[in-house]
CSV table of C-alpha atoms and ligand atoms in Angstrom, one decimal:
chain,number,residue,atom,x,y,z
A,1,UNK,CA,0.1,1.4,16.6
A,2,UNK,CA,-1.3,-0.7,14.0
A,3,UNK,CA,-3.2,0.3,10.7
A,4,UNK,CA,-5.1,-2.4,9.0
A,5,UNK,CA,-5.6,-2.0,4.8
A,6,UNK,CA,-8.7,-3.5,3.6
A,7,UNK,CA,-9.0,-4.6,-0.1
A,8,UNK,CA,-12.4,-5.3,-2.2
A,9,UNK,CA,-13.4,-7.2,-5.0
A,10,UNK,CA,-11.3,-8.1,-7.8
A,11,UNK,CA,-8.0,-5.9,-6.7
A,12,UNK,CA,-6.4,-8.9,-6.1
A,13,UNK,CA,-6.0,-9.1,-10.3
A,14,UNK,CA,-4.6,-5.5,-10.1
A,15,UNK,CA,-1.4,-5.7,-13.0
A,16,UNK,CA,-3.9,-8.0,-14.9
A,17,UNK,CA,-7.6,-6.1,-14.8
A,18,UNK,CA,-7.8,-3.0,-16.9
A,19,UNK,CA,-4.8,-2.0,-17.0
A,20,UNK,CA,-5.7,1.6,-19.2
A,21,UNK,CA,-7.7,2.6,-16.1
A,22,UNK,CA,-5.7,0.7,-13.5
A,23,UNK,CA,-2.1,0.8,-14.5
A,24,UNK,CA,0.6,-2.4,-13.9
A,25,UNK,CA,1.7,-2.5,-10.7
A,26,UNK,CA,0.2,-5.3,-8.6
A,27,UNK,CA,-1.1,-5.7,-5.6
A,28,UNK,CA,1.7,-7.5,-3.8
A,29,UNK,CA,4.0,-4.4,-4.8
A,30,UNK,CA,1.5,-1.7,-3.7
A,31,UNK,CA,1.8,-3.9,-0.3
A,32,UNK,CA,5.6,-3.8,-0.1
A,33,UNK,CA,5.4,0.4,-1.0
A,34,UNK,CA,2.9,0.6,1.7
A,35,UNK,CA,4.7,-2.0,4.5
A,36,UNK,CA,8.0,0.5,4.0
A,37,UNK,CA,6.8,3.6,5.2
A,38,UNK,CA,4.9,1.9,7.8
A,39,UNK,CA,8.3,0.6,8.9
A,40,UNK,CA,9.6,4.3,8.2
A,41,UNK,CA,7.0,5.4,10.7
A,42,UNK,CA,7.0,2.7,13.6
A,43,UNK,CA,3.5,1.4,13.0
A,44,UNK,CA,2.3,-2.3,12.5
A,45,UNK,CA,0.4,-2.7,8.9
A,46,UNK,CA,-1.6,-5.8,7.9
A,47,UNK,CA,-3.1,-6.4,4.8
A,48,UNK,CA,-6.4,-8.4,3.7
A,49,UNK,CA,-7.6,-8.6,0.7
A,50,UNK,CA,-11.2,-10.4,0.1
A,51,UNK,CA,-14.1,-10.6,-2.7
A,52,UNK,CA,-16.3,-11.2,-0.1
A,53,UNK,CA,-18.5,-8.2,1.4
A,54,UNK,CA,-19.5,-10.2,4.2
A,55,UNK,CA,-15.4,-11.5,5.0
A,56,UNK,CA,-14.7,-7.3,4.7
A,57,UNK,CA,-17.7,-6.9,7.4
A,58,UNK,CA,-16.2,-9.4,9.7
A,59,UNK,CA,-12.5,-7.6,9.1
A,60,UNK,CA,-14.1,-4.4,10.3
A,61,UNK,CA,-15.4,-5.6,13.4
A,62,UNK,CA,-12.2,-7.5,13.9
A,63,UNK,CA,-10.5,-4.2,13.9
A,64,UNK,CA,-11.7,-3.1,17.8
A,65,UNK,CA,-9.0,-3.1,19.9
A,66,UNK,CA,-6.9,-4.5,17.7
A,67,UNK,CA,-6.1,-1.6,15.3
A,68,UNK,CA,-5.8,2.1,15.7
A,69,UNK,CA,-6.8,2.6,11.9
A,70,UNK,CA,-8.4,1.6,8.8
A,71,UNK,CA,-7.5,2.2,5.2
A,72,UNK,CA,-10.0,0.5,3.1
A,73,UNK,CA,-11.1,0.3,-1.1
A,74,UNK,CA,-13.8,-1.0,-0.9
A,75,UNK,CA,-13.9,-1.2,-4.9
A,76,UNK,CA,-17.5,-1.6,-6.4
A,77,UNK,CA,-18.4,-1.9,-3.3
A,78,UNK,CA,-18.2,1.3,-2.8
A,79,UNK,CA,-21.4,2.7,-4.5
A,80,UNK,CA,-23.3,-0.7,-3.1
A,81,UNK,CA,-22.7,-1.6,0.3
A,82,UNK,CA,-24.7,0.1,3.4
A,83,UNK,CA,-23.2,-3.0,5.6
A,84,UNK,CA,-19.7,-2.1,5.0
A,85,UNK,CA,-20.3,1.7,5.8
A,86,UNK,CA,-22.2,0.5,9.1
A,87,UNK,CA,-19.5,-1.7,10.1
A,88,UNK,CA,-17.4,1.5,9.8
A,89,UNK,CA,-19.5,3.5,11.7
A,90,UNK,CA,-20.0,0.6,14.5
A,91,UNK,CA,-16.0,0.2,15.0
A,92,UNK,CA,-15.3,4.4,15.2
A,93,UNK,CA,-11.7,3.8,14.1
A,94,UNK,CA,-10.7,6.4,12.0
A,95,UNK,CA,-10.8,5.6,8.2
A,96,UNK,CA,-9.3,6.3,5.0
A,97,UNK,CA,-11.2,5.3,1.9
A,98,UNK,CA,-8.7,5.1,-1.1
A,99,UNK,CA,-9.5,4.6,-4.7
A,100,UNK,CA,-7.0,3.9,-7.8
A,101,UNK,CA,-8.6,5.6,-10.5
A,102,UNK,CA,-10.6,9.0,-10.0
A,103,UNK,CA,-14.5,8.1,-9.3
A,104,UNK,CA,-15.6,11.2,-10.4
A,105,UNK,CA,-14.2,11.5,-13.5
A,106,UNK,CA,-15.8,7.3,-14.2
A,107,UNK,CA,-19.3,6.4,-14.9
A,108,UNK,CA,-21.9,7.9,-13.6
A,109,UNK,CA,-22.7,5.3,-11.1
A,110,UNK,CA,-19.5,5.3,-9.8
A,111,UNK,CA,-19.6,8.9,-8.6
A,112,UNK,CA,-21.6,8.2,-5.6
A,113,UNK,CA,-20.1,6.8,-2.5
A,114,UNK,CA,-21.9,5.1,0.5
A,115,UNK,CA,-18.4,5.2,2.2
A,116,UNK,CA,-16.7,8.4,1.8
A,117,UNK,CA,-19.5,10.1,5.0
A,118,UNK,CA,-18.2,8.1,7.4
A,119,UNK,CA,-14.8,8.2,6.9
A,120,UNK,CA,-12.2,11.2,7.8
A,121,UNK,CA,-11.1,11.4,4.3
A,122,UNK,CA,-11.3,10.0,0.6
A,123,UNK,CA,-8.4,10.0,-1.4
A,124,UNK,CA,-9.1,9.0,-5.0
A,125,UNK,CA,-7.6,9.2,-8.6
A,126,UNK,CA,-3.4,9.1,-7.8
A,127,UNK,CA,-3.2,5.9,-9.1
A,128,UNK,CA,-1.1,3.2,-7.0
A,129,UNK,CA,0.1,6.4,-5.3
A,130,UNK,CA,-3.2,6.9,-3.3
A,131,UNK,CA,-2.4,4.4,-1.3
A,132,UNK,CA,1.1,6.0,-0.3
A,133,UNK,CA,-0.9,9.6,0.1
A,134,UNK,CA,-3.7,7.2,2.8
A,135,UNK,CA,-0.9,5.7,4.4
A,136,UNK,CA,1.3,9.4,4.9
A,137,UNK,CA,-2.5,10.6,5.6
A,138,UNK,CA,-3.1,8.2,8.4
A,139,UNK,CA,0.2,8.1,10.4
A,140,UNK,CA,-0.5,11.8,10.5
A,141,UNK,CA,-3.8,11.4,12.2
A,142,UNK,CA,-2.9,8.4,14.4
A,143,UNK,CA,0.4,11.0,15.9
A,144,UNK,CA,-2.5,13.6,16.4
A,145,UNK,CA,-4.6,11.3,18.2
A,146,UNK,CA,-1.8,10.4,20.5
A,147,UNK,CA,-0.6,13.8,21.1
A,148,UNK,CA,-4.2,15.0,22.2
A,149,UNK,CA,-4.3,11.9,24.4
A,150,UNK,CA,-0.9,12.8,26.0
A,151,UNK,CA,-2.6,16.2,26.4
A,152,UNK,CA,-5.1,15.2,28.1
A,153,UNK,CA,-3.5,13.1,30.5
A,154,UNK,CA,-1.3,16.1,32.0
A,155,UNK,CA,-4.7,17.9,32.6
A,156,UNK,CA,-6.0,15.1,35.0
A,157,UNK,CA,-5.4,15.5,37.9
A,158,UNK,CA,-2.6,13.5,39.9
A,159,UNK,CA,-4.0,11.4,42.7
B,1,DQA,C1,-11.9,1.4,-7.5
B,1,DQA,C2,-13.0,2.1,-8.2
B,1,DQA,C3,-14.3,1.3,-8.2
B,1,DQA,O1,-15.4,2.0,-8.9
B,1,DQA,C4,-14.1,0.0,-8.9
B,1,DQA,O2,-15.2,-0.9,-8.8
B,1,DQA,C5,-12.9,-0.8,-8.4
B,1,DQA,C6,-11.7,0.0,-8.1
B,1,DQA,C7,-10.6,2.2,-7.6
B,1,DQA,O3,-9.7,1.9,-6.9
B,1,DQA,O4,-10.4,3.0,-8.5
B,1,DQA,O5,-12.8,-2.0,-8.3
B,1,DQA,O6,-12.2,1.3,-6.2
């Protein structure tokens, strides 16, 4: 089992960028928080982060077959990019969008998410600790997954 986090635009100066909205833990350490209960919980985790909306797209796509999940901030990408919520769509890996700071409680442009519909959850506004929450949150959906396949295999019949 493998989960893959995708990072946007300008995270990688998380520790250094706003720190009054963002807080100053960096990215590197959210990594290592996130890499340990993956370990905890027997899965693979890789992490990418790019500034690039098209190098995000070709992430995505690079997900089939390869991972089981996606957690993904798409930072201001968020309330801009239609390509990044078709290449979620396209893949159908289940997906976690994750935000840092609340959106809703931001400006008023930043209350609108392109993402968020086709993804199985949004988790936004616990600080660093959102990630932890999307990675608990996605373990937990990749063990259902596998126990409704295991399910499903006792019901065919043997041959
Ligand atoms: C963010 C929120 C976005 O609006 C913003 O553009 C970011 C970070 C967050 O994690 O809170 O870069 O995604």
């Amino acid at each position: 089992m493998k989960i893959t986090v995708i990072q946007g635009p300008n995270l990688n100066m998380l520790g250094l960028r706003e720190q009054n909205i963002y807080g100053p833990m960096k990215l590197e350490d959210i990594h290592t928080q996130m890499e340990n209960y993956a370990k905890q919980s027997n899965v693979e985790v890789e992490f990418f982060q790019s500034n690039l909306e098209g190098e995000i797209i070709d992430k995505i796509q690079e997900c089939l077959g390869e991972s089981q999940g996606i957690i993904i901030n798409p930072a201001a990408y968020t309330h801009t990019s239609i390509a990044i919520r078709d290449a979620i769509k396209a893949v159908q890996i289940p997906t976690i969008e994750v935000h840092i700071s609340n959106i809703y409680a931001r400006e008023e442009f930043r209350q609108k998410s392109l993402i968020a519909p086709v993804c199985a959850g949004q988790i936004s506004g616990f600080g660093p600790f959102s990630y932890h929450l999307a990675m608990v949150s996605m373990v937990q959906i990749l063990s259902e997954i596998k126990a409704m396949q295991e399910a499903q295999k006792q019901q065919e019949p043997k041959q």
